[in-house]
Tab-separated table of C-alpha atoms in Angstrom:
chain	number	residue	atom	x	y	z
O	1	ARG	CA	108.179	109.659	162.182
O	2	SER	CA	109.871	112.800	161.119
O	3	PRO	CA	113.682	113.533	162.210
O	4	PRO	CA	113.737	115.693	165.730
O	5	HIS	CA	114.597	118.788	164.296
O	6	LEU	CA	111.670	119.037	161.601
O	7	GLN	CA	108.955	117.922	164.472
O	8	PRO	CA	108.050	121.464	165.812
O	9	ALA	CA	107.564	122.642	161.764
O	10	VAL	CA	105.736	119.559	160.796
O	11	GLY	CA	103.338	119.769	163.831
O	12	ARG	CA	102.233	122.965	162.600
O	13	ILE	CA	100.963	121.885	159.246
O	14	PRO	CA	97.329	122.425	159.525
O	15	ARG	CA	95.551	118.881	159.112
O	16	ARG	CA	92.866	120.258	156.712
O	17	VAL	CA	95.273	120.129	153.835
O	18	ASP	CA	94.740	117.120	151.448
O	19	ALA	CA	97.761	117.344	149.142
O	20	ILE	CA	100.782	119.205	148.422
O	21	LEU	CA	102.082	120.096	145.144
O	22	ALA	CA	106.067	121.083	145.595
O	23	VAL	CA	107.611	122.950	142.958
O	24	ASP	CA	111.459	123.093	142.449
O	25	LEU	CA	113.368	124.843	139.671
O	26	GLY	CA	116.770	122.977	138.683
O	27	GLY	CA	116.027	119.825	140.930
O	28	ASP	CA	118.941	120.463	143.482
O	29	SER	CA	115.984	119.094	145.693
O	30	LEU	CA	116.649	115.709	144.180
O	31	THR	CA	120.621	115.769	143.910
O	32	GLY	CA	121.256	117.938	147.145
O	33	GLY	CA	122.855	120.710	144.984
O	34	VAL	CA	125.805	122.753	146.282
O	35	ASP	CA	124.096	124.353	149.401
O	36	PHE	CA	126.012	121.991	151.689
O	37	ALA	CA	128.618	120.217	149.890
O	38	SER	CA	129.706	118.484	153.050
O	39	ASP	CA	126.492	116.850	153.533
O	40	PRO	CA	123.698	117.439	150.704
O	41	GLU	CA	121.113	116.170	152.879
O	42	CYS	CA	121.444	119.332	154.860
O	43	GLY	CA	120.642	121.637	151.852
O	44	ARG	CA	117.388	123.904	151.967
O	45	ASP	CA	115.857	121.909	149.351
O	46	ARG	CA	116.413	118.543	150.745
O	47	GLN	CA	115.200	119.745	154.200
O	48	VAL	CA	111.773	120.730	152.513
O	49	LEU	CA	111.443	117.353	150.974
O	50	HIS	CA	112.149	115.584	154.232
O	51	ALA	CA	109.520	117.881	155.967
O	52	LEU	CA	107.040	117.143	153.354
O	53	ARG	CA	107.581	113.180	153.587
O	54	ALA	CA	107.437	113.590	157.541
O	55	SER	CA	104.190	115.255	157.125
O	56	ARG	CA	102.187	112.248	155.955
O	57	ILE	CA	100.310	114.478	153.703
O	58	PRO	CA	100.208	113.063	150.003
O	59	CYS	CA	102.747	115.118	147.914
O	60	THR	CA	103.775	115.513	144.271
O	61	HIS	CA	106.700	116.986	143.376
O	62	LEU	CA	107.475	118.919	140.202
O	63	VAL	CA	111.155	119.734	138.862
O	64	LEU	CA	110.938	122.260	136.630
O	65	GLY	CA	113.849	122.651	133.874
O	66	PRO	CA	116.216	120.020	135.527
O	67	GLY	CA	119.715	121.455	135.852
O	68	CYS	CA	118.300	124.920	135.311
O	69	ASP	CA	120.107	126.221	138.527
O	70	GLY	CA	123.209	125.116	137.765
O	71	GLU	CA	123.447	123.450	141.021
O	72	SER	CA	123.842	119.765	140.011
O	73	ALA	CA	126.074	117.956	137.912
O	74	VAL	CA	124.721	116.165	134.702
O	75	GLY	CA	125.897	112.742	136.326
O	76	ALA	CA	124.306	113.462	139.600
O	77	MET	CA	120.865	114.590	138.096
O	78	ARG	CA	120.908	111.578	135.587
O	79	ALA	CA	121.552	109.284	138.802
O	80	ALA	CA	118.926	111.103	140.897
O	81	VAL	CA	116.288	110.486	138.390
O	82	ARG	CA	117.141	107.133	137.320
O	83	HIS	CA	116.798	106.454	141.187
O	84	VAL	CA	113.360	108.089	141.227
O	85	ASP	CA	112.454	106.272	138.131
O	86	GLU	CA	113.312	102.660	139.314
O	87	SER	CA	111.757	103.239	142.627
O	88	GLY	CA	108.476	103.861	140.696
O	89	ALA	CA	108.096	107.253	142.105
O	90	LEU	CA	108.663	108.873	138.439
O	91	LEU	CA	104.845	109.808	137.273
O	92	GLY	CA	105.902	111.281	134.165
O	93	VAL	CA	107.905	113.909	131.991
O	94	VAL	CA	106.011	116.978	131.190
O	95	PRO	CA	106.680	119.729	128.348
O	96	LEU	CA	106.868	123.110	129.344
O	97	ALA	CA	106.436	124.707	126.075
O	98	PRO	CA	102.801	125.804	126.784
O	99	LEU	CA	104.168	127.706	129.723
O	100	LEU	CA	106.244	130.087	127.355
O	101	GLU	CA	103.761	132.882	126.987
O	102	PRO	CA	103.385	133.433	130.749
O	103	LEU	CA	106.913	133.049	131.317
O	104	CYS	CA	108.079	135.540	129.039
O	105	ARG	CA	105.111	137.908	130.830
O	106	HIS	CA	106.200	137.406	134.476
O	107	SER	CA	109.705	136.810	133.825
O	108	ALA	CA	110.683	139.780	132.065
O	109	PRO	CA	111.861	141.860	135.278
O	110	LEU	CA	114.067	139.150	136.395
O	111	ALA	CA	117.800	138.927	135.161
O	112	PRO	CA	118.766	136.632	132.503
O	113	ASN	CA	120.433	134.068	134.684
O	114	ARG	CA	117.358	133.722	137.023
O	115	THR	CA	115.861	129.947	136.598
O	116	PRO	CA	112.663	131.067	134.775
O	117	ASN	CA	114.350	133.214	132.241
O	118	ILE	CA	116.773	130.051	131.513
O	119	ILE	CA	113.938	127.916	131.027
O	120	LYS	CA	112.403	130.734	128.904
O	121	SER	CA	115.587	130.671	126.902
O	122	ALA	CA	115.415	127.084	126.377
O	123	LEU	CA	111.767	127.105	125.117
O	124	GLU	CA	112.481	129.938	122.811
O	125	ARG	CA	115.615	128.403	121.521
O	126	ALA	CA	113.643	124.949	120.906
O	127	ALA	CA	110.897	126.791	118.965
O	128	ALA	CA	113.300	128.624	116.829
O	129	PRO	CA	114.440	127.248	113.347
O	130	PRO	CA	117.499	125.022	113.996
O	131	GLU	CA	120.112	127.416	112.584
O	132	ALA	CA	119.141	129.938	114.942
O	133	ALA	CA	119.431	127.752	117.941
O	134	ASP	CA	122.812	126.731	116.723
O	135	GLU	CA	124.140	130.618	117.054
O	136	GLY	CA	123.962	130.689	120.679
O	137	ASP	CA	122.206	133.642	122.792
O	138	GLY	CA	124.789	135.048	125.111
O	139	GLU	CA	123.689	133.797	128.957
O	140	GLY	CA	122.776	130.167	128.825
O	141	SER	CA	124.499	129.573	125.031
O	142	GLY	CA	126.389	126.487	124.710
O	143	ALA	CA	129.005	127.634	122.444
O	144	ALA	CA	131.486	124.670	122.822
O	145	ARG	CA	128.809	122.084	122.586
O	146	PRO	CA	125.542	123.114	120.922
O	147	ASP	CA	123.638	120.451	122.896
O	148	LEU	CA	124.459	121.959	126.163
O	149	CYS	CA	123.448	125.125	127.741
O	150	THR	CA	126.348	126.898	129.889
O	151	ILE	CA	124.582	128.008	133.102
O	152	ASN	CA	126.641	130.563	135.367
O	153	ARG	CA	124.991	131.174	138.622
O	154	HIS	CA	126.440	131.806	142.095
O	155	GLY	CA	129.551	131.289	141.037
O	156	ASN	CA	128.931	127.839	139.675
O	157	THR	CA	129.332	127.053	135.940
O	158	ALA	CA	127.448	124.189	134.774
O	159	HIS	CA	126.628	122.717	131.507
O	160	VAL	CA	123.203	121.243	130.800
O	161	PRO	CA	121.279	119.338	127.972
O	162	TRP	CA	119.256	122.070	126.369
O	163	SER	CA	116.335	119.349	126.191
O	164	TRP	CA	116.133	119.279	130.148
O	165	LEU	CA	115.480	122.706	130.575
O	166	THR	CA	111.875	122.459	128.445
O	167	VAL	CA	110.429	119.784	130.569
O	168	ALA	CA	109.419	119.026	134.126
O	169	LEU	CA	109.480	115.748	136.191
O	170	ALA	CA	106.214	114.768	138.136
O	171	ILE	CA	107.413	112.554	141.120
O	172	LYS	CA	105.253	110.936	143.683
O	173	LEU	CA	106.857	112.316	146.831
O	174	SER	CA	104.399	110.629	149.265
O	175	ASP	CA	100.999	108.975	150.136
O	176	ALA	CA	98.695	109.595	152.592
C-alpha cells in the first residue's frame, strides 16, 4: 500500500506499463542527499523511489556515477550500497566507458559541474595515461588526493573516489 500522499500520483500510472527503468545521476536517491537534511526521506529522489515501489510495477534503478552530484558523503554512499548489496537487490556494477562518446556529444552545452560532464571527465581521466590523470583538470580534480575527485555543486563540496564516477549500479527496486 502506498503512503497517503502518494496515492493520487500512483493511481494515475497507466496499468499498461510492463516495467520501469529509473535513472539517477549521483545516487542521492540511495542516501537521501541534501534536499531535506532534517528528513532525507522527504527528498525528491527518495520520494520518486517511494512512488515507484508503491506502483507495484517491476522497476530497475540505475545509479550512474555514484557521488557525481556532490550530494552524498562517501560514508553514506558506502553504507547505502552495502545495504542494497546485503539485501540482494544489487544486480551488478556496469562500466560507463562505452558511453564516453555520446556523453561528449550530448553534454557539451552543459556547465562543467553538471553531472554528465563530471562523469565524462572521470571517464576521460580513466582513459588517459597515468601521468596525465595525476595532474588534475580544474573542476572535478582531486588535487589533495589524486584518488578523489573534488565536486563543487549547489554550495556543497564533496570528495568522491574517481573510480565511482566511471560505473553505474543496477539495483532491483521492485518486483511485480
